[in-house]
């Protein structure tokens, strides 16, 4: 699970070893993108909705401190206990503190990318507390001792035969079984027992409404609700960027979220939690963990508008062919590659380079984050700050020198054509040049276009 | 204290004020809301049937779920033994609830905690029946929040279809953790 010493290209080459799986992964995610396009095109005002969502989020960020206080005051008056965590460690301590107070041992959790970001499960396990992830995809990766590889499709990298083997080992399903219906129903029985026995339920938050103090959680399985309603204590963990000002703004975001994420009109459940049920407790943990720092970085502030739909992953040619785990970060893909360097530049300096900058991510973003532009800008920042490997920086300097002078360019071209013909292995050495590993260079031409033109232009 | 630290950092690092946009009111194109709603809920894995009157409901339930033994019907609640059934909600075969409004564009039905009787009921039952009045159908989510947005219930939920998952190789499976089916009856 701990793969942070491996860079994205290294991890990706591991994934690329199995060509058939790469093809399947690529096609599966592209199909999700296709489903998204279909339902998006059913909404004539789609572009207006994106613009509205973007502006609502821009506005919220520009008054974030005020909306956080408004939200807190409303939540407290609703009888909810509000906690503030500056970083992941404090978040984990707070959640553990609530469990310790109740002597809770049985914990169910519905999907939350924030608790993944904070590595809550590992922390609690070290305290001797087992957390059961209840989203089916997340339960699969949990049993397989992995991280989710996608924001909304946590087990998208795992084939059904492998799920069958994981369930055979952990849930006692028949060996060799791979029917999704059979496996999902086995998980249903297994997880229903966990829901009914749980002391505490943890959920994430999709939207937090400042004016009412309510939080909204969207699921298809109903696991957030089963957890929160059956346990006596509900802990909801949210990043500070989940806020929206008013209830009516939910109409915009609930129209965008599921359509853009999976091509559904809306998730099966959009649950609005405002007050705890009689005899129950509700806690909200508000987490910063680098978000206020990102708010201060003008070039990257926009990334805080993200509503975690995952569309930028589905459409990304690099993500689809390298897999979520190659990003060695809780949030993978283009958006993850913008968020990760903010948390740790040294560890994540490779991620903004895991992109072709084609801009497809920006085109599908429901809140108009200029994702590819921010990836490009991170490259500048990381190079300036000295986090980019020396070889890359040096070769870029040489290229810049060559490309900025016509004389040097002509000279270099002439010699490159000669050298490549005499020693083709110079550029195509698959050991030295990673670019050459899946590619073959065409035979170099005898002359450049410029030389050809000089010779022939007189005749024209 | 982290609260003050976070709020101070947010205050110092936030950009200049960006105005809050005016909420646009988008009109739902289709006129026939029943047909549009039915198409949406069918796409989401549920079903919708138009009912002449509520009197038909008990017969429809008997006909549709002949094997259901533990049925908590909160529309004709007086005649059954809901209270004792609710002691063990995990054993319920079928729950029948009234929804406040339905959204044609996506098949979502709004229920508050009062409509759910117990918050867990529409999730823990094996099968769910929701009844809505045809007059409560609206086109899209803007109209829905326009009607119920100021209610502020302690808890409220849009339900659009049965519980489902596609987490194993993107194969759709109906009945993940919650109800294995959702039948909506639209009363005219």
Coordinates of C-alpha atoms in Angstrom, one line a residue:
Chain A
X1 CA 0.0 0.0 0.0
X2 CA 2.9 2.3 0.8
X3 CA 4.2 3.1 -2.6
X4 CA 5.3 6.7 -2.2
X5 CA 8.9 5.9 -3.1
X6 CA 7.9 4.7 -6.5
X7 CA 7.3 7.4 -9.2
X8 CA 4.3 7.6 -11.5
X9 CA 6.2 6.2 -14.5
X10 CA 7.6 3.4 -12.5
X11 CA 4.3 2.4 -11.0
X12 CA 2.6 2.8 -14.4
X13 CA 5.1 0.5 -16.1
X14 CA 4.2 -2.2 -13.5
X15 CA 0.5 -1.7 -14.5
X16 CA 1.3 -1.7 -18.2
X17 CA 3.0 -5.2 -18.0
X18 CA -0.5 -6.8 -18.4
X19 CA -1.5 -5.5 -21.8
X20 CA -4.9 -7.1 -21.7
X21 CA -5.8 -5.6 -18.4
X22 CA -4.7 -2.1 -19.5
X23 CA -6.9 -2.5 -22.6
X24 CA -9.9 -3.5 -20.4
X25 CA -9.3 -0.7 -17.8
X26 CA -9.0 1.8 -20.6
X27 CA -12.3 0.6 -22.3
X28 CA -14.2 0.3 -19.0
X29 CA -13.5 3.9 -18.0
X30 CA -14.1 5.2 -21.5
X31 CA -17.5 3.6 -21.4
X32 CA -18.3 5.6 -18.2
X33 CA -17.2 8.7 -20.0
X34 CA -19.5 7.8 -22.9
X35 CA -22.5 7.3 -20.5
X36 CA -21.7 10.7 -19.0
X37 CA -21.8 12.4 -22.4
X38 CA -25.2 10.8 -23.2
X39 CA -27.0 12.1 -20.1
X40 CA -25.2 15.4 -20.1
X41 CA -26.5 16.0 -23.7
X42 CA -30.1 15.5 -22.4
X43 CA -29.8 18.8 -20.4
X44 CA -30.1 21.8 -22.7
X45 CA -28.9 24.1 -19.9
X46 CA -25.8 22.0 -19.0
X47 CA -23.3 24.7 -19.8
X48 CA -25.3 27.3 -17.8
X49 CA -25.4 24.8 -14.8
X50 CA -21.6 24.4 -15.0
X51 CA -21.1 28.1 -15.0
X52 CA -23.5 28.6 -12.1
X53 CA -21.8 25.8 -10.1
X54 CA -18.4 27.4 -10.8
X55 CA -19.6 30.8 -9.7
X56 CA -21.3 29.5 -6.5
X57 CA -18.0 27.8 -5.6
X58 CA -15.9 30.9 -6.4
X59 CA -18.1 33.0 -4.3
X60 CA -18.1 30.5 -1.4
X61 CA -14.3 30.4 -1.4
X62 CA -14.1 34.2 -1.4
X63 CA -16.1 34.2 1.9
X64 CA -15.0 30.8 3.2
X65 CA -14.2 32.0 6.7
X66 CA -17.6 33.6 7.1
X67 CA -19.5 30.6 5.7
X68 CA -17.6 28.2 7.9
X69 CA -18.7 30.2 11.0
X70 CA -22.3 30.4 9.7
X71 CA -22.3 26.6 9.2
X72 CA -20.8 25.9 12.6
X73 CA -23.3 28.1 14.4
X74 CA -26.2 26.5 12.6
X75 CA -24.9 23.0 13.2
X76 CA -24.4 23.7 16.9
X77 CA -27.9 25.0 17.2
X78 CA -29.1 21.8 15.6
X79 CA -27.6 19.8 18.4
X80 CA -24.5 18.7 16.4
X81 CA -21.1 18.6 17.9
X82 CA -18.6 20.4 15.7
X83 CA -14.8 19.7 15.7
X84 CA -12.0 21.4 13.9
X85 CA -8.9 19.6 12.6
X86 CA -5.9 21.5 11.2
X87 CA -4.4 18.4 9.7
X88 CA -4.8 14.6 9.1
X89 CA -3.3 13.7 12.5
X90 CA -5.7 15.9 14.4
X91 CA -8.6 14.6 12.4
X92 CA -7.7 11.0 13.3
X93 CA -7.2 11.9 17.0
X94 CA -10.6 13.6 17.1
X95 CA -12.4 10.6 15.5
X96 CA -10.6 8.2 17.8
X97 CA -11.4 10.4 20.8
X98 CA -15.2 10.1 20.1
X99 CA -14.9 6.3 19.8
X100 CA -12.9 6.1 23.0
X101 CA -15.5 8.2 24.8
X102 CA -18.2 5.7 23.8
X103 CA -16.0 2.6 24.2
X104 CA -16.9 1.8 20.6
X105 CA -15.2 -1.1 18.9
X106 CA -17.5 -1.8 15.9
X107 CA -17.3 0.9 13.3
X108 CA -18.8 1.1 9.8
X109 CA -17.7 3.7 7.3
X110 CA -19.3 4.8 4.1
X111 CA -17.1 6.1 1.3
X112 CA -15.1 9.2 2.2
X113 CA -12.1 10.3 0.2
X114 CA -11.1 12.6 3.1
X115 CA -10.7 9.7 5.5
X116 CA -8.6 8.0 2.8
X117 CA -6.5 11.2 2.6
X118 CA -6.0 11.2 6.3
X119 CA -5.3 7.4 6.5
X120 CA -7.9 7.0 9.2
X121 CA -8.2 3.3 8.9
X122 CA -4.5 2.6 9.5
X123 CA -4.5 5.0 12.4
X124 CA -7.5 3.3 14.1
X125 CA -6.1 -0.2 13.4
X126 CA -3.0 0.9 15.2
X127 CA -5.3 1.7 18.2
X128 CA -6.8 -1.7 17.9
X129 CA -10.1 -0.6 16.3
X130 CA -11.3 -2.2 13.1
X131 CA -13.2 -0.1 10.6
X132 CA -15.4 -1.8 8.1
X133 CA -15.7 0.0 4.8
X134 CA -19.3 -0.6 3.6
X135 CA -19.3 0.7 0.0
X136 CA -18.9 -2.5 -2.0
X137 CA -16.0 -1.3 -4.1
X138 CA -14.2 0.1 -1.0
X139 CA -14.9 -3.2 0.9
X140 CA -13.3 -5.1 -1.9
X141 CA -10.1 -3.0 -1.9
X142 CA -10.1 -3.0 1.9
X143 CA -10.2 -6.8 2.0
X144 CA -7.4 -6.8 -0.6
X145 CA -5.3 -4.4 1.5
X146 CA -5.3 -1.7 -1.1
X147 CA -6.4 1.9 -1.5
X148 CA -9.2 2.9 -3.8
X149 CA -7.9 3.5 -7.3
X150 CA -10.7 5.9 -8.3
X151 CA -12.7 8.6 -6.5
X152 CA -16.2 7.0 -7.2
X153 CA -15.3 3.6 -8.6
X154 CA -12.8 2.3 -5.9
X155 CA -12.3 -1.2 -7.3
X156 CA -12.4 -0.3 -11.0
X157 CA -8.9 -2.0 -11.4
X158 CA -10.1 -5.4 -10.1
X159 CA -11.6 -8.1 -12.3
X160 CA -14.6 -10.1 -11.1
X161 CA -12.6 -13.3 -10.9
X162 CA -10.3 -11.6 -8.5
X163 CA -13.3 -10.2 -6.5
X164 CA -14.5 -13.9 -6.4
X165 CA -11.1 -15.0 -4.9
X166 CA -11.0 -12.2 -2.4
X167 CA -14.6 -13.0 -1.2
X168 CA -13.8 -16.7 -1.2
X169 CA -10.9 -16.0 1.2
X170 CA -12.7 -13.5 3.5
X171 CA -16.4 -14.1 3.2
X172 CA -16.4 -17.8 2.4
X173 CA -18.1 -17.6 -1.0
X174 CA -17.7 -20.5 -3.4
X175 CA -14.3 -20.9 -4.9
X176 CA -14.1 -19.8 -8.5
X177 CA -17.4 -17.9 -8.4
X178 CA -17.3 -14.7 -10.4
X179 CA -20.9 -13.7 -11.0
X180 CA -21.3 -10.1 -9.9
X181 CA -24.9 -10.7 -8.7
X182 CA -23.8 -13.7 -6.5
X183 CA -20.8 -11.8 -5.2
X184 CA -22.7 -8.6 -4.5
X185 CA -25.5 -10.5 -2.6
X186 CA -22.8 -12.2 -0.5
X187 CA -21.4 -8.8 0.4
X188 CA -24.9 -7.6 1.2
X189 CA -25.5 -10.4 3.8
X190 CA -22.0 -9.9 5.2
X191 CA -22.3 -6.1 5.5
X192 CA -25.9 -6.1 6.9
X193 CA -24.6 -8.0 9.9
X194 CA -21.9 -5.2 10.3
X195 CA -24.5 -2.4 10.0
X196 CA -26.8 -4.0 12.6
X197 CA -23.9 -4.5 15.1
X198 CA -22.2 -1.1 14.6
X199 CA -21.6 1.3 17.5
X200 CA -20.5 4.2 15.4
X201 CA -21.0 5.1 11.7
X202 CA -18.6 7.4 9.8
X203 CA -19.6 9.1 6.6
X204 CA -18.1 11.6 4.2
X205 CA -19.9 14.8 3.1
X206 CA -20.7 15.8 -0.4
X207 CA -22.1 19.2 0.4
X208 CA -22.4 21.2 3.6
X209 CA -25.1 24.0 3.6
X210 CA -24.0 27.1 5.5
X211 CA -27.4 28.5 6.2
X212 CA -28.9 25.4 7.8
X213 CA -25.9 23.4 9.1
X214 CA -27.1 20.4 7.1
X215 CA -24.8 18.0 5.4
X216 CA -25.7 16.1 2.2
X217 CA -24.4 12.6 1.4
X218 CA -25.0 10.9 -2.0
X219 CA -24.8 7.1 -2.4
X220 CA -26.3 4.5 -4.7
X221 CA -26.0 1.6 -2.3
X222 CA -27.7 3.3 0.7
X223 CA -24.8 2.4 2.9
X224 CA -24.3 5.9 4.4
X225 CA -27.9 5.9 5.6
X226 CA -27.9 2.3 6.9
X227 CA -24.8 3.1 8.9
X228 CA -25.9 6.5 10.2
X229 CA -29.4 5.5 11.1
X230 CA -28.6 2.2 12.8
X231 CA -25.6 3.3 14.9
X232 CA -26.1 5.6 17.9
X233 CA -23.3 7.9 16.8
X234 CA -22.8 9.4 13.4
X235 CA -19.4 11.1 12.6
X236 CA -19.3 13.1 9.4
X237 CA -15.9 14.1 8.1
X238 CA -15.6 17.0 5.7
X239 CA -13.0 19.2 4.1
X240 CA -13.6 23.0 4.5
X241 CA -14.2 23.2 0.7
X242 CA -17.5 21.2 0.9
X243 CA -19.5 24.3 1.8
X244 CA -22.2 25.9 -0.3
X245 CA -24.1 28.9 0.9
X246 CA -27.8 27.9 0.7
X247 CA -30.1 24.9 0.3
X248 CA -31.4 26.1 -3.1
X249 CA -27.8 25.7 -4.5
X250 CA -28.1 21.9 -4.0
X251 CA -30.4 21.9 -7.0
X252 CA -27.5 22.9 -9.2
X253 CA -25.0 20.5 -7.7
X254 CA -27.3 17.5 -7.5
X255 CA -28.1 17.9 -11.2
X256 CA -24.4 17.9 -12.1
X257 CA -22.8 15.4 -9.8
X258 CA -24.2 12.0 -10.7
X259 CA -24.6 12.8 -14.4
X260 CA -21.0 13.8 -14.6
X261 CA -19.7 11.0 -12.4
X262 CA -21.4 7.8 -13.7
X263 CA -24.0 8.9 -16.3
X264 CA -26.9 8.5 -13.9
X265 CA -29.6 11.3 -13.6
X266 CA -29.1 11.3 -9.8
X267 CA -27.7 8.9 -7.2
X268 CA -30.3 6.5 -5.7
X269 CA -30.0 8.4 -2.4
X270 CA -29.3 12.1 -1.7
X271 CA -29.6 12.3 2.1
X272 CA -29.8 15.6 4.0
X273 CA -28.7 15.2 7.7
X274 CA -29.4 18.2 9.8
X275 CA -30.2 17.0 13.4
X276 CA -29.4 13.8 15.1
X277 CA -32.4 11.4 15.6
X278 CA -33.8 11.3 19.2
X279 CA -31.4 9.4 21.4
X280 CA -28.5 9.6 18.9
X281 CA -25.4 11.8 18.5
X282 CA -24.1 13.5 15.5
X283 CA -20.5 14.9 15.1
X284 CA -19.1 16.9 12.2
X285 CA -15.3 17.1 11.9
X286 CA -14.2 20.1 9.7
X287 CA -10.8 19.5 8.2
X288 CA -8.2 21.8 6.7
X289 CA -5.2 19.6 6.0
X290 CA -3.5 22.0 3.5
X291 CA -6.7 23.4 2.0
X292 CA -6.2 27.0 3.4
X293 CA -2.7 26.9 1.9
X294 CA -4.1 25.9 -1.5
X295 CA -6.6 28.8 -1.0
X296 CA -3.7 31.1 -0.8
X297 CA -2.0 29.8 -4.0
X298 CA -3.7 31.9 -6.6
X299 CA -2.8 29.6 -9.5
X300 CA -4.2 26.5 -7.7
X301 CA -7.1 27.9 -5.7
X302 CA -9.6 26.8 -8.3
X303 CA -8.9 23.1 -7.4
X304 CA -10.9 23.6 -4.1
X305 CA -14.1 23.8 -6.2
X306 CA -13.8 20.1 -7.0
X307 CA -17.0 18.1 -6.1
X308 CA -15.2 14.7 -6.6
X309 CA -17.2 13.4 -9.5
X310 CA -14.2 11.6 -11.0
X311 CA -15.0 12.6 -14.6
X312 CA -11.4 13.9 -15.2
X313 CA -10.1 10.5 -14.3
X314 CA -12.5 8.7 -16.7
X315 CA -11.5 10.9 -19.6
X316 CA -7.8 11.1 -19.0
X317 CA -5.7 9.1 -21.5
X318 CA -2.9 8.8 -18.9
X319 CA -5.1 7.7 -16.0
X320 CA -7.0 5.1 -18.1
X321 CA -3.7 3.5 -19.2
X322 CA -1.8 3.8 -15.9
X323 CA -4.3 3.0 -13.2
X324 CA -5.2 4.9 -10.1
X325 CA -2.5 3.3 -7.9
X326 CA 0.3 4.7 -10.1
X327 CA -0.5 8.2 -8.6
X328 CA 0.5 7.1 -5.1
X329 CA -2.0 9.5 -3.6
X330 CA -5.5 9.0 -2.1
X331 CA -7.0 11.0 -4.9
X332 CA -5.7 9.8 -8.3
X333 CA -5.9 11.2 -11.8
X334 CA -5.7 14.8 -13.0
X335 CA -7.4 16.4 -10.0
X336 CA -5.3 14.3 -7.6
X337 CA -2.2 15.5 -9.4
X338 CA -3.1 19.1 -8.6
X339 CA -4.1 18.5 -5.0
X340 CA -1.1 16.2 -4.1
X341 CA 1.8 18.6 -4.6
X342 CA 0.0 21.1 -2.3
X343 CA 0.3 18.4 0.5
X344 CA 3.9 17.5 -0.2
X345 CA 5.9 18.9 -3.1
X346 CA 8.8 16.5 -2.8
X347 CA 6.8 13.3 -2.6
X348 CA 4.4 14.3 -5.4
X349 CA 6.6 16.3 -7.8
X350 CA 6.2 13.6 -10.5
X351 CA 2.4 13.8 -10.6
X352 CA 1.8 17.0 -12.6
X353 CA 4.0 15.4 -15.3
X354 CA 1.6 12.4 -15.6
X355 CA -0.4 14.2 -18.2
X356 CA -0.5 14.9 -21.9
X357 CA -2.0 18.4 -21.1
X358 CA -4.7 17.5 -23.8
X359 CA -7.3 19.4 -21.8
X360 CA -10.0 16.8 -21.8
X361 CA -10.2 17.0 -18.0
X362 CA -10.9 20.7 -18.2
X363 CA -13.6 20.1 -20.8
X364 CA -15.6 17.7 -18.6
X365 CA -15.1 19.4 -15.2
X366 CA -18.6 20.2 -13.8
X367 CA -17.3 23.2 -11.9
X368 CA -15.0 24.5 -14.6
X369 CA -11.6 23.9 -12.9
X370 CA -8.8 24.6 -15.4
X371 CA -7.2 21.3 -14.6
X372 CA -4.7 21.0 -17.4
X373 CA -3.6 24.5 -17.0
X374 CA -2.9 24.0 -13.3
X375 CA -0.9 20.8 -14.1
X376 CA 1.2 22.9 -16.5
X377 CA 1.6 25.6 -13.8
X378 CA 2.6 23.1 -11.2
X379 CA 5.4 21.9 -13.5
X380 CA 6.8 25.5 -13.5
X381 CA 6.6 25.8 -9.8
X382 CA 8.1 22.4 -9.0
X383 CA 11.0 23.0 -11.5
X384 CA 11.7 26.4 -10.0
X385 CA 11.6 25.0 -6.4
X386 CA 14.1 22.3 -7.4
X387 CA 11.8 19.2 -7.0
X388 CA 12.2 18.0 -10.6
X389 CA 15.0 15.4 -11.3
X390 CA 18.2 17.0 -12.6
X391 CA 18.3 15.0 -15.8
X392 CA 14.9 16.3 -16.9
X393 CA 15.9 19.9 -16.0
X394 CA 19.2 19.6 -17.8
X395 CA 17.8 18.1 -21.0
X396 CA 15.0 20.7 -21.0
X397 CA 17.7 23.5 -20.8
X398 CA 19.6 22.0 -23.8
X399 CA 16.3 21.7 -25.8
X400 CA 15.5 25.3 -24.9
X401 CA 18.9 26.4 -26.2
X402 CA 18.5 24.5 -29.4
X403 CA 14.9 25.6 -30.1
X404 CA 15.6 29.3 -29.4
X405 CA 18.3 29.6 -32.1
X406 CA 17.6 28.9 -35.8
X407 CA 21.3 28.3 -36.5
X408 CA 21.7 25.9 -33.6
X409 CA 18.5 24.2 -34.7
X410 CA 19.7 23.7 -38.3
X411 CA 23.0 22.4 -37.1
X412 CA 21.5 20.0 -34.5
X413 CA 19.1 18.7 -37.1
X414 CA 21.7 18.0 -39.7
X415 CA 23.8 16.0 -37.2
X416 CA 20.9 14.2 -35.7
X417 CA 19.8 12.9 -39.1
X418 CA 23.3 11.6 -39.7
X419 CA 23.9 10.2 -36.3
X420 CA 20.6 8.4 -36.2
X421 CA 21.2 6.8 -39.5
X422 CA 24.7 5.6 -38.5
X423 CA 23.7 4.7 -34.8
X424 CA 20.0 4.2 -34.6
X425 CA 20.3 2.9 -31.1
X426 CA 21.2 6.4 -29.9
X427 CA 17.6 7.5 -29.7
X428 CA 15.9 4.1 -29.7
X429 CA 17.9 2.5 -26.8
X430 CA 15.0 1.2 -24.8
X431 CA 17.0 1.1 -21.7
X432 CA 18.1 4.7 -21.7
X433 CA 15.1 6.3 -23.3
X434 CA 11.7 5.5 -21.7
X435 CA 9.9 7.2 -24.5
X436 CA 11.2 4.5 -26.9
X437 CA 9.9 1.5 -24.9
X438 CA 6.6 1.2 -26.7
X439 CA 7.6 3.1 -29.9
X440 CA 9.7 2.8 -33.0
X441 CA 11.3 5.7 -34.7
X442 CA 10.8 6.0 -38.5
X443 CA 13.9 6.1 -40.6
X444 CA 15.4 9.6 -40.5
X445 CA 15.0 11.5 -43.8
X446 CA 18.2 12.4 -45.8
X447 CA 17.4 16.1 -45.7
X448 CA 15.2 18.5 -43.8
X449 CA 12.3 20.3 -45.3
X450 CA 14.3 23.5 -45.3
X451 CA 17.1 21.9 -47.3
X452 CA 14.5 20.4 -49.7
X453 CA 12.8 23.7 -50.1
X454 CA 16.0 25.5 -50.9
X455 CA 16.8 23.1 -53.7
X456 CA 13.4 23.0 -55.2
X457 CA 11.9 26.4 -54.7
X458 CA 13.7 27.8 -57.8
X459 CA 11.7 25.4 -60.0
X460 CA 8.4 26.5 -58.6
Chain B
X1 CA -6.8 26.3 18.8
X2 CA -7.3 24.7 15.3
X3 CA -10.6 26.4 14.8
X4 CA -9.1 29.9 15.0
X5 CA -6.0 28.8 13.1
X6 CA -8.2 27.5 10.2
X7 CA -10.5 30.6 10.2
X8 CA -7.6 33.0 10.3
X9 CA -5.8 31.2 7.4
X10 CA -9.0 31.2 5.4
X11 CA -9.5 34.9 6.0
X12 CA -6.0 35.8 5.1
X13 CA -5.7 33.5 2.0
X14 CA -9.2 34.0 0.4
X15 CA -9.4 35.9 -2.8
X16 CA -11.3 39.2 -3.3
X17 CA -15.0 38.9 -3.0
X18 CA -16.7 37.2 -5.9
X19 CA -20.4 38.0 -6.1
X20 CA -23.0 35.2 -5.6
X21 CA -24.7 34.5 -8.9
X22 CA -28.4 34.9 -9.3
X23 CA -30.1 31.5 -9.3
X24 CA -31.5 30.8 -12.8
X25 CA -34.9 29.2 -13.1
X26 CA -34.7 26.5 -15.7
X27 CA -37.9 25.2 -17.2
X28 CA -38.5 21.4 -17.7
X29 CA -39.2 20.9 -21.4
X30 CA -41.6 17.9 -21.3
X31 CA -45.3 18.6 -20.5
X32 CA -46.3 15.1 -19.5
X33 CA -44.7 14.8 -16.1
X34 CA -46.1 11.3 -15.4
X35 CA -44.5 9.9 -18.5
X36 CA -41.2 11.7 -17.9
X37 CA -41.1 10.6 -14.2
X38 CA -41.9 7.0 -15.2
X39 CA -39.1 6.9 -17.7
X40 CA -36.6 8.3 -15.2
X41 CA -37.5 5.9 -12.4
X42 CA -37.4 3.0 -14.9
X43 CA -33.9 4.0 -16.0
X44 CA -32.9 4.0 -12.4
X45 CA -34.0 0.4 -11.9
X46 CA -37.4 1.1 -10.3
X47 CA -40.9 1.0 -11.6
X48 CA -43.9 3.4 -11.6
X49 CA -47.6 2.6 -12.0
X50 CA -50.5 5.0 -12.2
X51 CA -53.2 4.3 -9.6
X52 CA -56.8 5.5 -9.9
X53 CA -57.3 5.8 -6.2
X54 CA -55.6 4.8 -2.9
X55 CA -58.3 2.2 -2.4
X56 CA -56.6 0.0 -5.0
X57 CA -53.4 -0.1 -3.1
X58 CA -53.9 -3.0 -0.7
X59 CA -54.9 -5.3 -3.6
X60 CA -52.0 -4.1 -5.7
X61 CA -49.6 -5.0 -2.8
X62 CA -51.1 -8.4 -2.4
X63 CA -50.8 -9.0 -6.1
X64 CA -47.3 -7.6 -6.5
X65 CA -45.7 -9.1 -3.4
X66 CA -47.6 -12.4 -2.6
X67 CA -44.8 -13.8 -0.6
X68 CA -44.2 -10.7 1.6
X69 CA -45.0 -11.7 5.2
X70 CA -43.8 -8.7 7.2
X71 CA -45.4 -5.7 5.5
X72 CA -45.4 -2.3 7.2
X73 CA -47.9 -0.3 5.3
X74 CA -48.0 3.3 6.6
X75 CA -50.6 4.4 4.3
X76 CA -53.2 2.0 5.6
X77 CA -51.4 1.9 8.8
X78 CA -54.3 1.5 11.2
X79 CA -55.2 -1.9 10.0
X80 CA -51.8 -3.6 10.4
X81 CA -49.4 -4.2 13.2
X82 CA -46.7 -1.7 12.3
X83 CA -45.7 -1.0 15.9
X84 CA -44.6 -4.6 16.6
X85 CA -43.0 -5.0 13.2
X86 CA -40.8 -2.0 13.8
X87 CA -39.1 -3.7 16.8
X88 CA -37.1 -5.7 14.3
X89 CA -36.9 -3.6 11.2
X90 CA -34.2 -5.8 9.7
X91 CA -36.8 -8.5 9.1
X92 CA -39.2 -6.3 7.1
X93 CA -40.1 -7.6 3.7
X94 CA -42.0 -4.6 2.5
X95 CA -42.4 -1.0 3.6
X96 CA -45.0 1.3 2.1
X97 CA -44.5 5.1 2.6
X98 CA -45.9 8.3 1.2
X99 CA -43.5 10.7 -0.6
X100 CA -44.0 14.4 -0.6
X101 CA -43.1 15.1 -4.2
X102 CA -41.5 13.5 -7.3
X103 CA -39.1 15.0 -9.8
X104 CA -39.8 14.1 -13.4
X105 CA -36.2 14.8 -14.6
X106 CA -34.5 12.2 -12.4
X107 CA -37.2 10.1 -10.7
X108 CA -36.3 11.4 -7.2
X109 CA -38.9 11.3 -4.5
X110 CA -38.6 13.6 -1.4
X111 CA -39.3 12.2 2.1
X112 CA -38.5 13.8 5.4
X113 CA -37.9 11.9 8.7
X114 CA -41.6 12.2 9.5
X115 CA -42.5 10.6 6.1
X116 CA -40.0 7.8 6.8
X117 CA -41.6 7.1 10.2
X118 CA -38.2 5.8 11.3
X119 CA -35.2 7.1 9.3
X120 CA -33.9 3.6 8.6
X121 CA -37.1 2.1 7.2
X122 CA -36.8 3.0 3.5
X123 CA -33.2 1.6 3.6
X124 CA -33.5 -1.6 5.7
X125 CA -36.6 -3.1 4.1
X126 CA -36.1 -5.8 1.4
X127 CA -38.6 -4.0 -0.9
X128 CA -39.9 -0.5 -0.9
X129 CA -43.2 1.0 -2.2
X130 CA -43.5 4.8 -2.4
X131 CA -46.8 6.5 -3.1
X132 CA -47.0 10.0 -4.5
X133 CA -49.8 12.2 -5.7
X134 CA -49.7 13.1 -9.4
X135 CA -50.2 16.8 -8.5
X136 CA -47.0 16.8 -6.5
X137 CA -44.8 16.0 -9.6
X138 CA -42.4 18.8 -10.6
X139 CA -40.1 19.0 -13.6
X140 CA -36.6 19.5 -12.2
X141 CA -34.6 19.9 -9.0
X142 CA -34.9 23.7 -9.0
X143 CA -38.7 23.4 -8.7
X144 CA -38.4 20.7 -6.1
X145 CA -36.2 22.9 -3.8
X146 CA -38.4 25.8 -4.5
X147 CA -41.2 23.8 -2.9
X148 CA -39.5 22.0 -0.1
X149 CA -36.3 24.0 0.2
X150 CA -37.5 26.0 3.2
X151 CA -38.8 23.0 5.2
X152 CA -35.6 22.3 7.0
X153 CA -36.5 18.9 8.3
X154 CA -34.2 17.2 10.8
X155 CA -33.5 14.7 8.1
X156 CA -34.7 14.4 4.5
X157 CA -33.8 12.2 1.5
X158 CA -34.4 12.1 -2.2
X159 CA -34.9 8.5 -3.2
X160 CA -34.5 7.7 -6.9
X161 CA -34.6 3.9 -7.4
X162 CA -33.7 0.8 -5.5
X163 CA -30.3 0.4 -3.8
X164 CA -27.8 -0.6 -6.4
X165 CA -24.1 -1.0 -7.2
X166 CA -21.8 -1.4 -10.2
X167 CA -18.6 -1.9 -8.2
X168 CA -17.8 -5.3 -9.6
X169 CA -16.6 -4.7 -13.2
X170 CA -19.3 -2.1 -13.8
X171 CA -22.0 -4.8 -13.8
X172 CA -25.3 -3.3 -12.4
X173 CA -26.6 -5.2 -9.4
X174 CA -29.9 -4.1 -8.0
X175 CA -30.1 -4.5 -4.2
X176 CA -26.7 -3.6 -2.8
X177 CA -27.5 -3.0 0.9
X178 CA -30.9 -1.5 0.8
X179 CA -34.2 -2.4 -1.0
X180 CA -34.0 -4.9 -3.8
X181 CA -36.8 -3.1 -5.6
X182 CA -38.6 0.2 -5.7
X183 CA -42.2 0.4 -6.9
X184 CA -43.8 3.9 -7.1
X185 CA -47.6 4.3 -7.3
X186 CA -48.7 7.6 -8.7
X187 CA -52.2 8.5 -7.5
X188 CA -54.2 10.6 -9.9

